[in-house]
mmCIF file of C-alpha atoms in Angstrom:
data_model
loop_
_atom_site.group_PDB
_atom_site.id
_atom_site.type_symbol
_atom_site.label_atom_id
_atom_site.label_comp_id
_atom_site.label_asym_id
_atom_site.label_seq_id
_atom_site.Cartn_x
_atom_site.Cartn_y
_atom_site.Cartn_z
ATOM 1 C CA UNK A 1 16.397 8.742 13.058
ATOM 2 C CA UNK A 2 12.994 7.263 13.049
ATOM 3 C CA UNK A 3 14.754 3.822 13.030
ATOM 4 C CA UNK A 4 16.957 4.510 15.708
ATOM 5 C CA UNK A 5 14.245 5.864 17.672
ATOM 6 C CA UNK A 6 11.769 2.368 17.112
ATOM 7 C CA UNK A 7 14.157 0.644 18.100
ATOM 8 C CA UNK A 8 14.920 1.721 21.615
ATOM 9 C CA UNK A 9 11.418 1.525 21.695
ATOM 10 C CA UNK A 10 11.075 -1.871 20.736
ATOM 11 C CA UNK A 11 13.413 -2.626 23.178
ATOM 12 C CA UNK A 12 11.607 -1.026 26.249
ATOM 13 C CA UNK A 13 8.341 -3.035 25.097
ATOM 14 C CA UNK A 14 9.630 -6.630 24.617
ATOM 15 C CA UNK A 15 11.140 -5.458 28.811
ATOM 16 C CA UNK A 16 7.702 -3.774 29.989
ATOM 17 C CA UNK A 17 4.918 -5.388 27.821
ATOM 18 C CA UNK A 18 6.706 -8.502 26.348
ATOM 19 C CA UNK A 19 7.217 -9.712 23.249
ATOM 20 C CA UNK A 20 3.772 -10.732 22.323
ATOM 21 C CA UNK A 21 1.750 -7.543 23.234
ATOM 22 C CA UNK A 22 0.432 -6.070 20.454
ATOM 23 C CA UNK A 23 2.392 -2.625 20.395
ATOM 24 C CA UNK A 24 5.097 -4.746 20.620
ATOM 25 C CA UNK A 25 4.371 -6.158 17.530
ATOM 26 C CA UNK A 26 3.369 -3.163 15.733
ATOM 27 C CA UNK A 27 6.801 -1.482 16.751
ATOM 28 C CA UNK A 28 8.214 -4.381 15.258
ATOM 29 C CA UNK A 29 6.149 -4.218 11.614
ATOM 30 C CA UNK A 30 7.419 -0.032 11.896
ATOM 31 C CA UNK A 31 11.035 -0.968 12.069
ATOM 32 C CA UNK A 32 10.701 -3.433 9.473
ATOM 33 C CA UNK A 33 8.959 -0.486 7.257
ATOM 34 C CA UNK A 34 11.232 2.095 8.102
ATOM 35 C CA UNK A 35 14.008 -0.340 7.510
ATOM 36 C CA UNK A 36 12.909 -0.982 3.875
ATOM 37 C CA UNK A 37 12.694 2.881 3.246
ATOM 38 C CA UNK A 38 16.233 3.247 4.634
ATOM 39 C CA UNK A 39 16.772 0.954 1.485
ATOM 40 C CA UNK A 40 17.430 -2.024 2.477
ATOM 41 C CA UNK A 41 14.184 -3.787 1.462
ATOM 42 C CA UNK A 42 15.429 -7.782 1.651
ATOM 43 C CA UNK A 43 15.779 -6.951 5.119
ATOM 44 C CA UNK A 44 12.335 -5.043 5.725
ATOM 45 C CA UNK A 45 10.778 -8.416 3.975
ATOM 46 C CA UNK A 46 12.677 -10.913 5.800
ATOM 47 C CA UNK A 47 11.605 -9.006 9.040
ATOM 48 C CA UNK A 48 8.023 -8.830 8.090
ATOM 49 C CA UNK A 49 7.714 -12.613 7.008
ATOM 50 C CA UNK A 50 9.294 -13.710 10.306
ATOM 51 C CA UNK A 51 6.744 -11.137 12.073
ATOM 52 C CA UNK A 52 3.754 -12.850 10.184
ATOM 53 C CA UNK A 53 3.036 -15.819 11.955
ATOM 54 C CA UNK A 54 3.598 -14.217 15.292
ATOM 55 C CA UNK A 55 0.829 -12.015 14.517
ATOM 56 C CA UNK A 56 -1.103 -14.226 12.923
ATOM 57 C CA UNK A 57 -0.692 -16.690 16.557
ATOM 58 C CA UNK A 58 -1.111 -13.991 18.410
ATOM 59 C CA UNK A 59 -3.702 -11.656 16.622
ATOM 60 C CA UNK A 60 -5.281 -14.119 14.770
ATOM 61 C CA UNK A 61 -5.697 -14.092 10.506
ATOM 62 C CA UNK A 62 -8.014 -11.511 10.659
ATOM 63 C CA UNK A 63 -6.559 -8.159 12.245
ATOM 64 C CA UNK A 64 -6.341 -5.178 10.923
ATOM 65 C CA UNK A 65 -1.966 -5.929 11.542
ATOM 66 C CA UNK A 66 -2.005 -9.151 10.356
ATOM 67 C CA UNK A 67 -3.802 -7.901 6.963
ATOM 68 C CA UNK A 68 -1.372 -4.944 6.891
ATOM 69 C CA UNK A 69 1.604 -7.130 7.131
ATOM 70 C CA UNK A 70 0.392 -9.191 4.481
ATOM 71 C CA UNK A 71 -0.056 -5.749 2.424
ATOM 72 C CA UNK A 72 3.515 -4.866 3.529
ATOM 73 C CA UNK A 73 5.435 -8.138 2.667
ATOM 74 C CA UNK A 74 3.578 -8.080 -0.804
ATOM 75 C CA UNK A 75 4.791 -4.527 -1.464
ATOM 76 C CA UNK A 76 8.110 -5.223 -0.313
ATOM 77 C CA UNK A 77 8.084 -8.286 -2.538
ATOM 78 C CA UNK A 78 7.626 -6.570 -5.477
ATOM 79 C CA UNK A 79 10.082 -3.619 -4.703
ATOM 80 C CA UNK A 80 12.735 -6.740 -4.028
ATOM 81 C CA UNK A 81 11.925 -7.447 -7.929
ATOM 82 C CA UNK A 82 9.408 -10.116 -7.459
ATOM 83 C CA UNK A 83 6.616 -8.566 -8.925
ATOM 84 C CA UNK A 84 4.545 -11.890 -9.770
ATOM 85 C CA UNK A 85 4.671 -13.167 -6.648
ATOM 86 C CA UNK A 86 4.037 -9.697 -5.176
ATOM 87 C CA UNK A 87 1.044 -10.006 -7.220
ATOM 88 C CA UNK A 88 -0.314 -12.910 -5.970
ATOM 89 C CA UNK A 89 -0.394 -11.656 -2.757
ATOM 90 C CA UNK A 90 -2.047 -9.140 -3.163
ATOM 91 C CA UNK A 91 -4.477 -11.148 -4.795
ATOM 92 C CA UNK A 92 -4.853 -13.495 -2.379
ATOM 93 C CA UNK A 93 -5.255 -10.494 0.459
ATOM 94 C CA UNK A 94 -8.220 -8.609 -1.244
ATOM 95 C CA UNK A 95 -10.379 -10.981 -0.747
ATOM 96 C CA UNK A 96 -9.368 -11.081 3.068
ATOM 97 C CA UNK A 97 -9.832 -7.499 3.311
ATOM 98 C CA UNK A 98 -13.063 -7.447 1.447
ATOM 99 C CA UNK A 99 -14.305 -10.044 3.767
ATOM 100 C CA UNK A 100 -12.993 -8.670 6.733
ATOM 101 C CA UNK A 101 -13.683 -4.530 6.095
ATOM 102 C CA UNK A 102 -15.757 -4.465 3.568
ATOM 103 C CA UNK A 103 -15.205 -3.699 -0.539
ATOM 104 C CA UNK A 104 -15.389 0.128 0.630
ATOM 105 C CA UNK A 105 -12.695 0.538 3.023
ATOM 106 C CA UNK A 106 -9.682 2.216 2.155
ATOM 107 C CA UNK A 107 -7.513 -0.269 3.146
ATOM 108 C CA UNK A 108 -9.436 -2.334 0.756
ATOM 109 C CA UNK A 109 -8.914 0.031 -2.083
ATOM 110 C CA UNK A 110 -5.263 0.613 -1.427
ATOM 111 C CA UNK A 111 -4.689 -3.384 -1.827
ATOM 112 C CA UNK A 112 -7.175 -2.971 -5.305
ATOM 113 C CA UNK A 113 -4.881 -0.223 -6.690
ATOM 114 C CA UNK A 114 -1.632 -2.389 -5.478
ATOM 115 C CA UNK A 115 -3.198 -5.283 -7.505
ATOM 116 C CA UNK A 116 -3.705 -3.012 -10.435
ATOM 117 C CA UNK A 117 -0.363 -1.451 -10.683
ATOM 118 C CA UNK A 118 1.450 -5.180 -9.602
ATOM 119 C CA UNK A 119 -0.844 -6.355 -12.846
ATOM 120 C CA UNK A 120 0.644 -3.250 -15.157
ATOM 121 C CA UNK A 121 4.499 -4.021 -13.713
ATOM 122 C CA UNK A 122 3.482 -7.852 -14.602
ATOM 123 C CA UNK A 123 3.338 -6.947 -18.266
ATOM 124 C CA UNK A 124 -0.513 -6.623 -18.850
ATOM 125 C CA UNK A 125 -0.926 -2.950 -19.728
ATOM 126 C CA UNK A 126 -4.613 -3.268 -20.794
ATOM 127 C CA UNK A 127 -5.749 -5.313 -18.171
ATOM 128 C CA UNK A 128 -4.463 -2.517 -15.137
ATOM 129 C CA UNK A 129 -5.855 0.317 -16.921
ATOM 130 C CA UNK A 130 -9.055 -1.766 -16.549
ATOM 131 C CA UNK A 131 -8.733 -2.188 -12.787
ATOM 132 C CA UNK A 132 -7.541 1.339 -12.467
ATOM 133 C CA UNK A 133 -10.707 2.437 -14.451
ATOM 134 C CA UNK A 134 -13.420 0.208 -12.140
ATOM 135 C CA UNK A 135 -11.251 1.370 -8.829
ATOM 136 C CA UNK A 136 -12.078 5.088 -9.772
ATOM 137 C CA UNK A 137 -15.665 5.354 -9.551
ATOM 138 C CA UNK A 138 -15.037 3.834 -6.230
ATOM 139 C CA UNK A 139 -12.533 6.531 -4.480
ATOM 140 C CA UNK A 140 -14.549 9.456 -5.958
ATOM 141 C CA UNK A 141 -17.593 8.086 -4.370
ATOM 142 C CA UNK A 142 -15.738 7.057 -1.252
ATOM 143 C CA UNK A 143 -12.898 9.729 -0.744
ATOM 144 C CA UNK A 144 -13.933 12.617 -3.190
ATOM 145 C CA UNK A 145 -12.741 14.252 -6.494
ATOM 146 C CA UNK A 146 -10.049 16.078 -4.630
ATOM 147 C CA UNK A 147 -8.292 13.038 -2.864
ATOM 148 C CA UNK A 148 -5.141 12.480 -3.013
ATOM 149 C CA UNK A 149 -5.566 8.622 -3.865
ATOM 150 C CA UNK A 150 -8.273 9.788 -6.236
ATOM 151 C CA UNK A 151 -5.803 11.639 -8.077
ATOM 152 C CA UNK A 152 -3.109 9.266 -8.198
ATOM 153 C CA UNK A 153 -5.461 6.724 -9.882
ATOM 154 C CA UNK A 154 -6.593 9.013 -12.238
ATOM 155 C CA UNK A 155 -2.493 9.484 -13.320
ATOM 156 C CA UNK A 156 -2.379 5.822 -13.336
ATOM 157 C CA UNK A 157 -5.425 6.004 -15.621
ATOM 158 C CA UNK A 158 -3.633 8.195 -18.290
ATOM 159 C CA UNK A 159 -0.248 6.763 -17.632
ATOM 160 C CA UNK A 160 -1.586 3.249 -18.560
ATOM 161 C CA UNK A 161 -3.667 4.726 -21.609
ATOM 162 C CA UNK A 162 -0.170 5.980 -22.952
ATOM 163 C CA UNK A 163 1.639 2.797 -22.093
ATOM 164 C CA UNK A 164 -1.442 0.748 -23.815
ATOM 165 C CA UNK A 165 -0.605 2.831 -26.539
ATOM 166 C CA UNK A 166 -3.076 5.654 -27.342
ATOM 167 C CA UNK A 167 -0.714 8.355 -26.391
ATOM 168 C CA UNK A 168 -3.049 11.039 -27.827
ATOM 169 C CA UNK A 169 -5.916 10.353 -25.154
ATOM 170 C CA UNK A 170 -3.058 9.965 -22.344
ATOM 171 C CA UNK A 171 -2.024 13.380 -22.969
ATOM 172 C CA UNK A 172 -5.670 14.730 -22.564
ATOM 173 C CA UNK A 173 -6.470 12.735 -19.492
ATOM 174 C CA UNK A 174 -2.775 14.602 -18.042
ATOM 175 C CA UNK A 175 -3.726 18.040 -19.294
ATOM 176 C CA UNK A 176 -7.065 17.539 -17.734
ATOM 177 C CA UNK A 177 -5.546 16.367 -14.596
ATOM 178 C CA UNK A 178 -2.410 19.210 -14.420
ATOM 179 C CA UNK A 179 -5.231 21.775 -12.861
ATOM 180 C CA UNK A 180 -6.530 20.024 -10.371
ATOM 181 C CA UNK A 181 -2.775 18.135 -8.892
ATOM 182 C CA UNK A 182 -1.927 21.834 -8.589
ATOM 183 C CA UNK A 183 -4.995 22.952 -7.280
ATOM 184 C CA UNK A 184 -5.001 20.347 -4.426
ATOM 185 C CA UNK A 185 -1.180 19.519 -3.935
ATOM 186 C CA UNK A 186 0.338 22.962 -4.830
ATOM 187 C CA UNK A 187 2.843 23.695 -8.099
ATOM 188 C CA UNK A 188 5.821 22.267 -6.342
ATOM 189 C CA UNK A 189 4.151 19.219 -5.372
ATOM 190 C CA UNK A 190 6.525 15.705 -6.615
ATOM 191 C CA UNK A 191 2.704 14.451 -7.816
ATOM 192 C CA UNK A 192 1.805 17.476 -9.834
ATOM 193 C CA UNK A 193 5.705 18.294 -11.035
#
């Protein structure tokens, strides 16, 4: 419904606004997301990386969209399988968004924890349970124990212990981390069940 609904949107901006305004463009980069969560993420990518250097002409390198549809074709890479290449965008972005926002801002960290998990999928277990591990003290400081993101790196934390095979301490870290997943997110919660 939501993609039905963007794009009879889309449709009355290109007519009203045109094709370059910027909620133009933005409507465009939501149908392209919604379009990959409908499952049909070759097409979400393809949309995005013919959206990119529109935004880029028309926004400039910099923006906030042009970063986030940088962020999206490098997730949607590596959900279309490609997760080396997904990797190295995301690589290539942080530094982008670190210049641009700053090494605190959330967008920032979400493009950190992308790079760790893209590094885990990649093959090198050790090596993204040591990004996961230096992103941490970073979202407690900046979004609190009880964050949602927070919490989600500290799973990634014990689920890469596990996988880097010390199964003993990943059970710990996930009996330690049961409590609070309910506390926060409730019992029936996909992240705590």
């Amino acid at each position: 419904t939501a993609l039905v609904l963007l794009k009879d949107l889309l449709s009355d901006r290109q007519r009203i606004l045109g094709s370059d305004h910027p909620d133009t463009l933005r409507t465009r980069m939501n149908i392209a997301a919604w379009t990959g969560e409908s499952s049909e993420a070759a097409m979400a990518l393809e949309m995005l990386e013919t959206l990119l250097p529109e935004l880029q002409r028309v926004l400039g390198p910099d923006h906030s969209d042009t970063l986030t549809a940088r962020h999206n074709i490098a997730t949607w890479t590596s959900r279309c399988g490609n997760v080396g290449i997904a990797l190295a965008l995301f690589e290539a972005l942080l530094s982008d968004r670190e210049r641009k926002l700053g090494h605190d801002h959330p967008e920032t960290l979400a493009t950190r924890n992308n790079i760790a998990a893209s590094t885990g999928e990649s093959g090198d277990a050790a090596k993204a349970l040591a990004l996961f591990k230096a992103q941490l003290p970073d979202q407690q400081r900046l979004l609190g124990l009880d964050h949602p993101d927070t919490l989600s790196t500290c799973h990634n934390i014990a689920a890469w212990t596990g996988i880097s095979g010390d199964k003993g301490t990943a059970l710990a870290l996930f009996e330690v981390l049961l409590p609070d997943r309910q506390r926060v997110l409730g019992p029936n919660h996909p992240d705590t069940l």
